Amino acid sequence: MNQTDQLAVLKKPLPVSLAAVLSLIFADRFSMTQAMRTQHGRDESSYPPMLPDAVIFAHSTEEVAAAVKLCSAHDVPVIAYGSGTSLEGHVLALHGGVTIDLSQMKQMVAVHGEDLTATVQAGVTRKQLNEELRDTGLFFPIDPGANASLGGMAATRASGTNAVRYGTMRENVLALTVVTADGRIIKTGTRAKKSSAGYDLTRLFVGSEGTLGIITEVTVKLYPLPEAISAAVCSFPGTGEAVSAVIQTIQMGIPVARVEFLDENGVKAINAYDKMALPQKPLLLFEFHGTPAGVAEQAQQVQAIAAEHGASDFEWASRPEDRSRLWAARHNAYFALLQMRPGSRAISTDCCVPISRLAECILTTQADCEAQGLVYAIIGHVGDGNFHVQMLVDPDDPADIARAEKVNSDMVTRAIGMDGTCTGEHGVGMHKMAFLVEEHGEGAIDTMRALKHALDPKNIMNPGKIVRW
């Protein structure tokens, strides 16, 4: 029995009575069509589609609560869906059930510019939020690459290219509105900058991947737009030299806003995809935020460090259009690499290690990819020790997939042995569940499972993700 058949055994038919009530409440925003279910039964992971039995599009927290309460009464699984950009199987309906699509919940609830906060519905995307803030002199810095929803970013504890300076969603979410497994609506946190009032429920739900409740509103921190922004790109003779330059930059306390690494395979892919002419060598892409004088000083310091490590072709990009082109190419790296092996699917994985062990971890992982004969690229938010490996596989070739998974397993085990983590920002989903025990130990996993049982005693909230029931 293959994996798809095994999962099919876990599914139970959607009760006719539940379907009838949901159809009555949501009308044309309720669907059981094959096309709609297929759209919501896959993400950017390499897993085969796993379809829900029905999809509803919610417009408010109250509608989400009503749907969850009905599903709870029928013991039917519920999966929250935002933009569908997750990479570890987060939104797949292992047990069938109802997917609640929050993408139409796009209301800007409140912007408090004087307090540097904004409250939005879960379906608001990061690009939408920054577009709304365009004339305020403020911005929201968390940038995972994809135009993900704020609810999904909170649920997966996302971060991205700006995390080295501004932190991750963990540091930038102040409060949440959450629908619990029994359909209650709770609010966690306030807009105050700090609190010591009771358990930190906000941090509990941030990163819970929809397994403890459904996030419907998010209050986030905002930041003043920098007075000056400058970017620079430089090439290195090898991966070790590039990563060593980053390590020295961070250890010297230079406040870079972004520092991204692309290996030679990644550079080759974006050159072809974005019609660029970057030297086909390991590359670092920096961005500096601050005053004009501060940005110039940071950039000079970094250029000197890069030169010490053999950097060449150090180029500045101060004009917004030049910076945008560079960062667009970086964000397109996932799609660019897919073109290097037409018909393939990507197994995209990540880990994060203390900055002092980063070069060793990347170089050994690179050697593993070469030994397995993979088409791959290593790309990383190396300023905070986080890097990604994207491996292209034939989805119909089990041996090809096994080679990639061997690299993934060895990389994660290596990272954990370095006192790192199995995932810096992708989240656990289905793909990283087996590594949680290795990272945290049985006692910590039992504690996570106890939380799951306490908050979701019927196991209806995105079952089969993070911890086993």
Coordinates of C-alpha atoms in Angstrom, one line a residue:
M1 CA 0.0 0.0 0.0
N2 CA 1.5 3.3 -1.0
Q3 CA 1.5 6.5 1.1
T4 CA -1.6 8.0 -0.7
D5 CA -3.6 4.7 -0.1
Q6 CA -2.5 4.6 3.5
L7 CA -3.7 8.1 4.1
A8 CA -7.0 7.4 2.3
V9 CA -7.8 4.8 4.9
L10 CA -7.7 7.5 7.6
K11 CA -10.5 9.5 5.9
K12 CA -14.1 9.3 6.7
P13 CA -16.9 10.6 4.5
L14 CA -18.1 14.1 5.3
P15 CA -21.5 13.8 7.1
V16 CA -24.3 14.8 4.8
S17 CA -26.0 16.8 7.5
L18 CA -22.9 18.9 8.1
A19 CA -22.5 19.6 4.4
A20 CA -26.1 20.7 4.3
V21 CA -25.7 23.2 7.2
L22 CA -22.4 24.6 5.9
S23 CA -23.9 25.0 2.4
L24 CA -26.9 26.9 3.9
I25 CA -24.6 29.2 6.0
F26 CA -22.0 29.9 3.3
A27 CA -24.0 29.5 0.1
D28 CA -21.7 29.9 -2.9
R29 CA -18.7 30.2 -0.5
F30 CA -19.1 26.5 0.2
S31 CA -17.8 24.0 -2.3
M32 CA -17.3 20.3 -2.7
T33 CA -16.2 20.4 -6.3
Q34 CA -13.2 18.4 -7.4
A35 CA -11.4 21.4 -8.7
M36 CA -11.8 23.5 -5.5
R37 CA -10.8 20.5 -3.3
T38 CA -7.7 19.9 -5.5
Q39 CA -6.7 23.5 -5.3
H40 CA -6.7 23.3 -1.5
G41 CA -5.3 19.8 -1.3
R42 CA -1.7 20.6 -2.2
D43 CA 1.0 23.1 -1.4
E44 CA 4.5 23.8 -2.5
S45 CA 5.8 20.6 -0.9
S46 CA 6.7 17.4 -2.8
Y47 CA 3.8 15.4 -1.2
P48 CA 1.0 14.1 -3.5
P49 CA -2.3 16.0 -3.2
M50 CA -4.4 15.2 -0.2
L51 CA -7.8 16.7 -0.7
P52 CA -10.3 18.0 1.9
D53 CA -13.9 16.9 1.5
A54 CA -15.1 20.5 1.3
V55 CA -13.9 24.1 1.2
I56 CA -15.4 27.1 2.7
F57 CA -14.4 30.8 2.3
A58 CA -14.8 32.7 5.6
H59 CA -15.2 36.5 5.8
S60 CA -15.1 37.0 9.6
T61 CA -13.9 35.5 12.8
E62 CA -17.5 34.7 13.7
E63 CA -17.9 32.7 10.5
V64 CA -14.8 30.7 11.3
A65 CA -16.1 30.1 14.8
A66 CA -19.4 28.9 13.5
A67 CA -17.8 26.5 11.0
V68 CA -15.4 25.1 13.6
K69 CA -18.2 24.6 16.2
L70 CA -20.2 22.6 13.6
C71 CA -17.2 20.5 12.6
S72 CA -16.4 19.8 16.2
A73 CA -19.9 18.6 16.8
H74 CA -19.4 16.1 14.0
D75 CA -15.7 15.2 14.9
V76 CA -14.7 16.5 11.4
P77 CA -11.1 17.7 10.8
V78 CA -10.5 21.4 10.1
I79 CA -7.6 22.8 8.1
A80 CA -6.9 26.5 7.9
Y81 CA -5.7 27.8 4.5
G82 CA -4.1 31.1 3.7
S83 CA -2.0 31.5 0.5
G84 CA -1.0 27.8 0.0
T85 CA 2.7 28.7 -0.1
S86 CA 3.9 26.4 2.7
L87 CA 6.7 23.9 2.0
E88 CA 6.3 21.1 4.5
G89 CA 2.8 19.8 3.9
H90 CA 1.1 22.1 6.4
V91 CA -2.3 22.4 4.6
L92 CA -2.7 18.9 3.3
A93 CA -5.9 17.1 4.4
L94 CA -4.5 13.8 5.7
H95 CA -7.8 12.9 7.2
G96 CA -10.1 14.7 4.8
G97 CA -12.4 17.2 6.5
V98 CA -13.1 20.9 5.9
T99 CA -10.6 23.4 4.7
I100 CA -11.4 27.0 5.9
D101 CA -9.9 29.4 3.4
L102 CA -9.1 32.7 5.1
S103 CA -7.8 34.4 1.9
Q104 CA -10.9 36.6 1.6
M105 CA -10.4 38.0 5.1
K106 CA -8.5 41.0 4.0
Q107 CA -9.7 43.8 6.2
M108 CA -7.2 46.2 7.7
V109 CA -8.8 46.4 11.2
A110 CA -6.7 49.3 12.6
V111 CA -3.4 51.0 12.0
H112 CA -2.0 52.9 15.0
G113 CA 0.9 54.7 13.5
E114 CA 1.7 56.6 16.7
D115 CA 2.2 53.2 18.5
L116 CA 3.8 51.5 15.5
T117 CA 1.2 48.7 15.4
A118 CA -1.3 47.4 12.9
T119 CA -4.2 44.9 13.4
V120 CA -5.3 42.9 10.3
Q121 CA -7.5 40.0 9.4
A122 CA -5.5 36.8 8.8
G123 CA -5.9 36.9 5.0
V124 CA -4.1 40.2 4.6
T125 CA -0.8 39.5 2.8
R126 CA 2.5 41.2 3.6
K127 CA 2.5 43.0 0.3
Q128 CA -1.1 44.3 0.9
L129 CA -0.1 45.5 4.3
N130 CA 2.9 47.4 3.1
E131 CA 0.8 48.9 0.2
E132 CA -1.7 50.2 2.8
L133 CA 1.2 51.6 4.8
R134 CA 2.8 53.3 1.8
D135 CA 1.9 56.9 2.8
T136 CA 2.5 56.5 6.5
G137 CA 6.2 56.4 6.6
L138 CA 6.0 52.9 8.2
F139 CA 6.5 49.4 6.9
F140 CA 6.2 45.7 8.0
P141 CA 9.6 44.1 7.5
I142 CA 9.0 40.3 7.7
D143 CA 9.6 39.0 4.2
P144 CA 9.6 35.2 3.6
G145 CA 9.8 35.7 -0.1
A146 CA 6.3 34.5 -1.1
N147 CA 3.4 36.9 -0.8
A148 CA 2.2 34.9 2.2
S149 CA -0.8 35.9 4.4
L150 CA -0.2 37.3 7.8
G151 CA -2.2 34.6 9.4
G152 CA -0.2 31.9 7.8
M153 CA 3.1 33.7 8.6
A154 CA 2.1 33.8 12.3
A155 CA 0.9 30.2 12.2
T156 CA 4.3 29.0 10.8
R157 CA 6.5 31.5 12.7
A158 CA 7.8 32.7 9.4
S159 CA 10.8 35.0 9.0
G160 CA 12.8 35.6 5.8
T161 CA 15.4 37.9 4.4
N162 CA 15.0 40.8 7.0
A163 CA 15.2 38.6 10.1
V164 CA 18.8 39.3 10.8
R165 CA 17.8 42.9 11.8
Y166 CA 14.1 42.8 12.5
G167 CA 13.6 39.3 13.9
T168 CA 10.9 36.8 13.0
M169 CA 7.1 36.6 13.4
R170 CA 7.8 35.5 17.0
E171 CA 9.3 38.9 17.8
N172 CA 6.8 40.9 15.8
V173 CA 3.4 39.6 16.7
L174 CA 1.9 41.4 19.7
A175 CA -1.6 39.9 19.8
L176 CA -3.9 37.4 18.1
T177 CA -7.6 36.6 17.7
V178 CA -7.9 32.8 17.7
V179 CA -10.8 30.4 17.2
T180 CA -10.2 27.4 19.4
A181 CA -11.1 23.7 18.6
D182 CA -14.5 24.0 20.3
G183 CA -15.4 27.2 18.3
R184 CA -14.7 29.7 21.0
I185 CA -13.1 33.1 20.1
I186 CA -10.2 34.2 22.3
K187 CA -7.9 37.1 22.2
T188 CA -4.2 36.8 23.2
G189 CA -2.0 39.8 24.1
T190 CA -2.6 43.5 23.7
R191 CA -0.9 46.4 21.8
A192 CA 1.3 47.1 24.8
K193 CA 5.0 46.6 24.2
K194 CA 5.3 44.2 27.1
S195 CA 3.3 42.2 29.6
S196 CA 3.8 39.8 32.5
A197 CA 0.1 39.0 32.8
G198 CA -0.4 35.2 32.8
Y199 CA 0.7 32.5 30.3
D200 CA 2.0 33.9 27.0
L201 CA -0.7 32.5 24.7
T202 CA 0.4 34.6 21.8
R203 CA 3.7 32.8 21.6
L204 CA 1.9 29.4 22.0
F205 CA -0.2 30.0 18.9
V206 CA 2.5 31.6 16.9
G207 CA 4.2 28.6 15.2
S208 CA 1.4 26.1 16.1
E209 CA 0.6 25.6 12.4
G210 CA -3.2 25.5 12.9
T211 CA -3.0 22.5 15.3
L212 CA -4.2 24.3 18.4
G213 CA -6.6 26.9 16.9
I214 CA -7.2 29.1 13.8
I215 CA -5.7 32.6 13.8
T216 CA -8.2 35.1 12.4
E217 CA -6.6 38.4 13.3
V218 CA -3.0 39.5 13.9
T219 CA -1.6 42.6 15.6
V220 CA 2.0 43.2 14.4
K221 CA 4.8 45.7 15.0
L222 CA 5.6 48.3 12.4
Y223 CA 8.8 50.1 11.8
P224 CA 9.7 53.6 10.4
L225 CA 10.9 53.4 6.8
P226 CA 14.7 53.8 6.8
E227 CA 16.0 57.2 5.7
A228 CA 18.5 55.5 3.4
I229 CA 18.7 52.0 1.9
S230 CA 21.6 50.6 -0.1
A231 CA 22.3 47.1 -1.4
A232 CA 25.5 45.5 -2.6
V233 CA 26.3 42.2 -4.3
C234 CA 29.7 40.5 -4.4
S235 CA 31.1 37.2 -5.5
F236 CA 33.5 34.9 -3.7
P237 CA 35.9 32.2 -4.9
G238 CA 34.1 29.6 -2.8
T239 CA 31.3 28.9 -0.4
G240 CA 33.6 28.8 2.6
E241 CA 34.9 32.3 1.9
A242 CA 31.4 33.8 1.5
V243 CA 30.1 32.3 4.7
S244 CA 33.2 33.3 6.6
A245 CA 32.7 36.9 5.5
V246 CA 29.1 36.8 6.9
I247 CA 30.3 35.3 10.2
Q248 CA 32.9 38.0 10.6
T249 CA 30.3 40.7 9.7
I250 CA 27.8 39.5 12.3
Q251 CA 30.5 38.9 15.0
M252 CA 31.6 42.5 14.6
G253 CA 28.1 43.8 15.2
I254 CA 27.6 45.5 11.9
P255 CA 23.8 46.0 11.7
V256 CA 23.1 44.7 8.2
A257 CA 19.4 44.5 7.4
R258 CA 19.7 41.5 5.0
V259 CA 22.5 39.2 3.9
E260 CA 21.6 36.4 1.5
F261 CA 23.8 33.7 0.2
L262 CA 23.4 31.9 -3.2
D263 CA 25.8 29.1 -4.2
E264 CA 27.0 28.8 -7.8
N265 CA 24.0 26.7 -8.8
G266 CA 21.6 29.3 -7.5
V267 CA 23.4 32.1 -9.3
K268 CA 23.3 30.0 -12.6
A269 CA 19.6 29.5 -12.2
I270 CA 18.7 33.1 -11.6
N271 CA 21.0 34.3 -14.4
A272 CA 19.0 32.1 -16.8
Y273 CA 15.6 32.9 -15.3
D274 CA 15.9 36.6 -14.8
K275 CA 18.3 37.3 -17.7
M276 CA 21.1 38.5 -15.4
A277 CA 24.8 38.3 -15.8
L278 CA 26.2 37.7 -12.3
P279 CA 29.5 35.9 -12.1
Q280 CA 28.7 32.2 -11.6
K281 CA 30.3 32.0 -8.2
P282 CA 29.0 31.9 -4.6
L283 CA 27.4 35.2 -4.0
L284 CA 26.3 37.4 -1.1
L285 CA 23.6 40.0 -1.4
F286 CA 23.6 42.7 1.3
E287 CA 21.2 45.4 2.2
F288 CA 21.8 48.3 4.7
H289 CA 19.2 50.4 6.4
G290 CA 19.7 53.7 8.4
T291 CA 20.9 57.2 7.9
P292 CA 22.9 58.1 4.8
A293 CA 26.1 58.3 6.9
G294 CA 25.3 55.1 8.8
V295 CA 24.5 53.1 5.6
A296 CA 27.7 54.3 4.0
E297 CA 29.8 53.4 7.1
Q298 CA 28.2 49.9 7.3
A299 CA 28.8 49.3 3.6
Q300 CA 32.4 50.3 3.8
Q301 CA 33.0 48.0 6.7
V302 CA 31.4 45.0 4.9
Q303 CA 33.3 45.7 1.7
A304 CA 36.5 45.6 3.6
I305 CA 35.6 42.3 5.3
A306 CA 34.5 40.8 2.0
A307 CA 37.8 41.8 0.4
E308 CA 39.7 40.0 3.1
H309 CA 37.9 36.9 2.1
G310 CA 38.6 37.2 -1.6
A311 CA 35.5 38.9 -2.8
S312 CA 35.3 40.4 -6.3
D313 CA 32.8 42.2 -8.4
F314 CA 31.6 44.3 -5.4
E315 CA 28.7 46.3 -6.9
W316 CA 26.4 48.9 -5.3
A317 CA 22.7 49.2 -6.0
S318 CA 21.4 52.4 -4.4
R319 CA 18.6 53.2 -6.9
P320 CA 15.3 51.6 -5.9
E321 CA 14.9 50.0 -9.3
D322 CA 18.3 48.3 -9.1
R323 CA 17.6 47.0 -5.6
S324 CA 14.2 45.7 -6.6
R325 CA 15.7 43.8 -9.5
L326 CA 18.3 42.1 -7.3
W327 CA 15.8 41.2 -4.6
A328 CA 13.2 40.0 -7.2
A329 CA 15.9 37.7 -8.6
R330 CA 16.6 36.4 -5.1
H331 CA 13.0 35.8 -4.4
N332 CA 12.6 34.0 -7.8
A333 CA 15.4 31.6 -7.0
Y334 CA 12.9 28.8 -6.1
F335 CA 11.1 29.1 -9.5
A336 CA 14.4 29.7 -11.3
L337 CA 15.9 26.4 -10.1
L338 CA 12.8 24.5 -11.2
Q339 CA 13.6 25.4 -14.7
M340 CA 17.0 23.6 -14.4
R341 CA 15.2 20.3 -14.5
P342 CA 11.9 20.5 -16.4
G343 CA 9.2 18.2 -15.1
S344 CA 10.8 17.9 -11.7
R345 CA 9.4 18.8 -8.3
A346 CA 11.4 20.5 -5.5
I347 CA 12.1 19.1 -2.1
S348 CA 12.9 22.3 -0.3
T349 CA 14.2 22.0 3.2
D350 CA 16.0 24.2 5.8
C351 CA 17.9 24.2 9.0
C352 CA 19.4 26.8 11.3
V353 CA 22.7 26.6 13.3
P354 CA 24.7 28.9 15.5
I355 CA 26.5 31.3 13.3
S356 CA 30.0 29.9 14.2
R357 CA 29.0 26.5 12.8
L358 CA 27.4 27.8 9.6
A359 CA 30.2 27.4 7.1
E360 CA 30.9 23.8 8.2
C361 CA 27.2 22.9 8.0
I362 CA 26.7 24.3 4.5
L363 CA 30.0 22.9 3.1
T364 CA 29.2 19.4 4.4
T365 CA 25.6 19.6 3.0
Q366 CA 26.9 20.8 -0.3
A367 CA 29.3 17.8 -0.4
D368 CA 26.4 15.4 0.4
C369 CA 24.3 16.9 -2.5
E370 CA 27.2 16.4 -4.9
A371 CA 27.8 12.8 -3.7
Q372 CA 24.1 12.0 -4.3
G373 CA 24.3 13.5 -7.9
L374 CA 21.4 15.9 -7.2
V375 CA 20.4 19.0 -9.1
Y376 CA 20.3 21.4 -6.2
A377 CA 21.0 24.9 -4.9
I378 CA 21.8 26.1 -1.5
I379 CA 20.4 29.5 -0.6
G380 CA 20.3 31.1 2.8
H381 CA 19.4 33.9 5.2
V382 CA 23.0 33.3 6.4
G383 CA 23.0 36.4 8.7
D384 CA 21.1 34.4 11.3
G385 CA 22.5 31.0 10.5
N386 CA 19.6 29.8 8.4
F387 CA 20.0 28.2 5.0
H388 CA 17.8 26.3 2.5
V389 CA 18.6 23.4 0.2
Q390 CA 16.4 23.0 -2.8
M391 CA 16.7 19.6 -4.5
L392 CA 15.0 18.7 -7.8
V393 CA 13.6 15.2 -8.0
D394 CA 11.6 13.1 -10.4
P395 CA 8.2 12.8 -8.6
D396 CA 7.8 9.3 -10.2
D397 CA 11.2 8.0 -9.2
P398 CA 11.3 6.7 -5.5
A399 CA 15.1 6.3 -5.7
D400 CA 15.5 9.9 -6.7
I401 CA 13.3 11.1 -3.8
A402 CA 15.2 8.8 -1.4
R403 CA 18.5 10.4 -2.3
A404 CA 17.1 13.9 -1.6
E405 CA 15.6 12.7 1.7
K406 CA 18.9 11.2 2.7
V407 CA 20.6 14.6 2.2
N408 CA 17.8 16.2 4.2
S409 CA 18.0 13.7 7.1
D410 CA 21.8 14.0 7.3
M411 CA 21.6 17.8 7.2
V412 CA 19.1 18.0 10.0
T413 CA 20.9 15.5 12.2
R414 CA 24.1 17.5 11.6
A415 CA 22.4 20.8 12.5
I416 CA 20.9 19.4 15.7
G417 CA 24.3 18.0 16.6
M418 CA 25.6 21.6 16.3
D419 CA 22.9 22.8 18.8
G420 CA 20.8 24.0 15.9
T421 CA 17.3 23.2 14.8
C422 CA 15.6 21.0 12.1
T423 CA 13.9 24.1 10.7
G424 CA 14.6 27.8 11.0
E425 CA 11.5 29.0 9.3
H426 CA 9.7 26.4 7.1
G427 CA 8.0 24.9 10.1
V428 CA 7.3 21.2 10.9
G429 CA 4.2 20.3 9.0
M430 CA 4.4 16.6 8.0
H431 CA 8.0 16.6 6.7
K432 CA 9.9 17.5 9.9
M433 CA 7.8 15.6 12.5
A434 CA 10.3 12.7 12.8
F435 CA 13.1 15.1 13.8
L436 CA 11.4 16.8 16.7
V437 CA 12.2 14.0 19.1
E438 CA 15.8 14.2 18.1
E439 CA 15.9 17.9 18.6
H440 CA 13.8 18.3 21.8
G441 CA 13.7 14.9 23.5
E442 CA 10.8 12.7 24.4
G443 CA 9.9 14.8 27.5
A444 CA 9.4 18.0 25.5
I445 CA 7.4 16.2 22.8
D446 CA 5.2 14.7 25.5
T447 CA 4.6 18.2 26.8
M448 CA 3.7 19.4 23.3
R449 CA 1.4 16.4 22.9
A450 CA -0.2 17.2 26.3
L451 CA -0.9 20.8 25.1
K452 CA -2.5 19.4 21.9
H453 CA -4.7 17.0 23.8
A454 CA -5.8 19.8 26.2
L455 CA -6.6 22.4 23.6
D456 CA -7.9 20.0 20.9
P457 CA -9.2 16.9 22.6
K458 CA -10.9 15.6 19.5
N459 CA -7.8 16.1 17.3
I460 CA -9.7 18.0 14.7
M461 CA -7.3 20.9 14.2
N462 CA -5.1 20.2 11.3
P463 CA -4.4 16.6 12.5
G464 CA -1.2 14.8 11.6
K465 CA 1.0 17.8 11.8
I466 CA 3.8 18.7 14.3
V467 CA 3.2 15.9 16.9
R468 CA 1.6 12.5 16.5
W469 CA -1.6 11.9 18.4

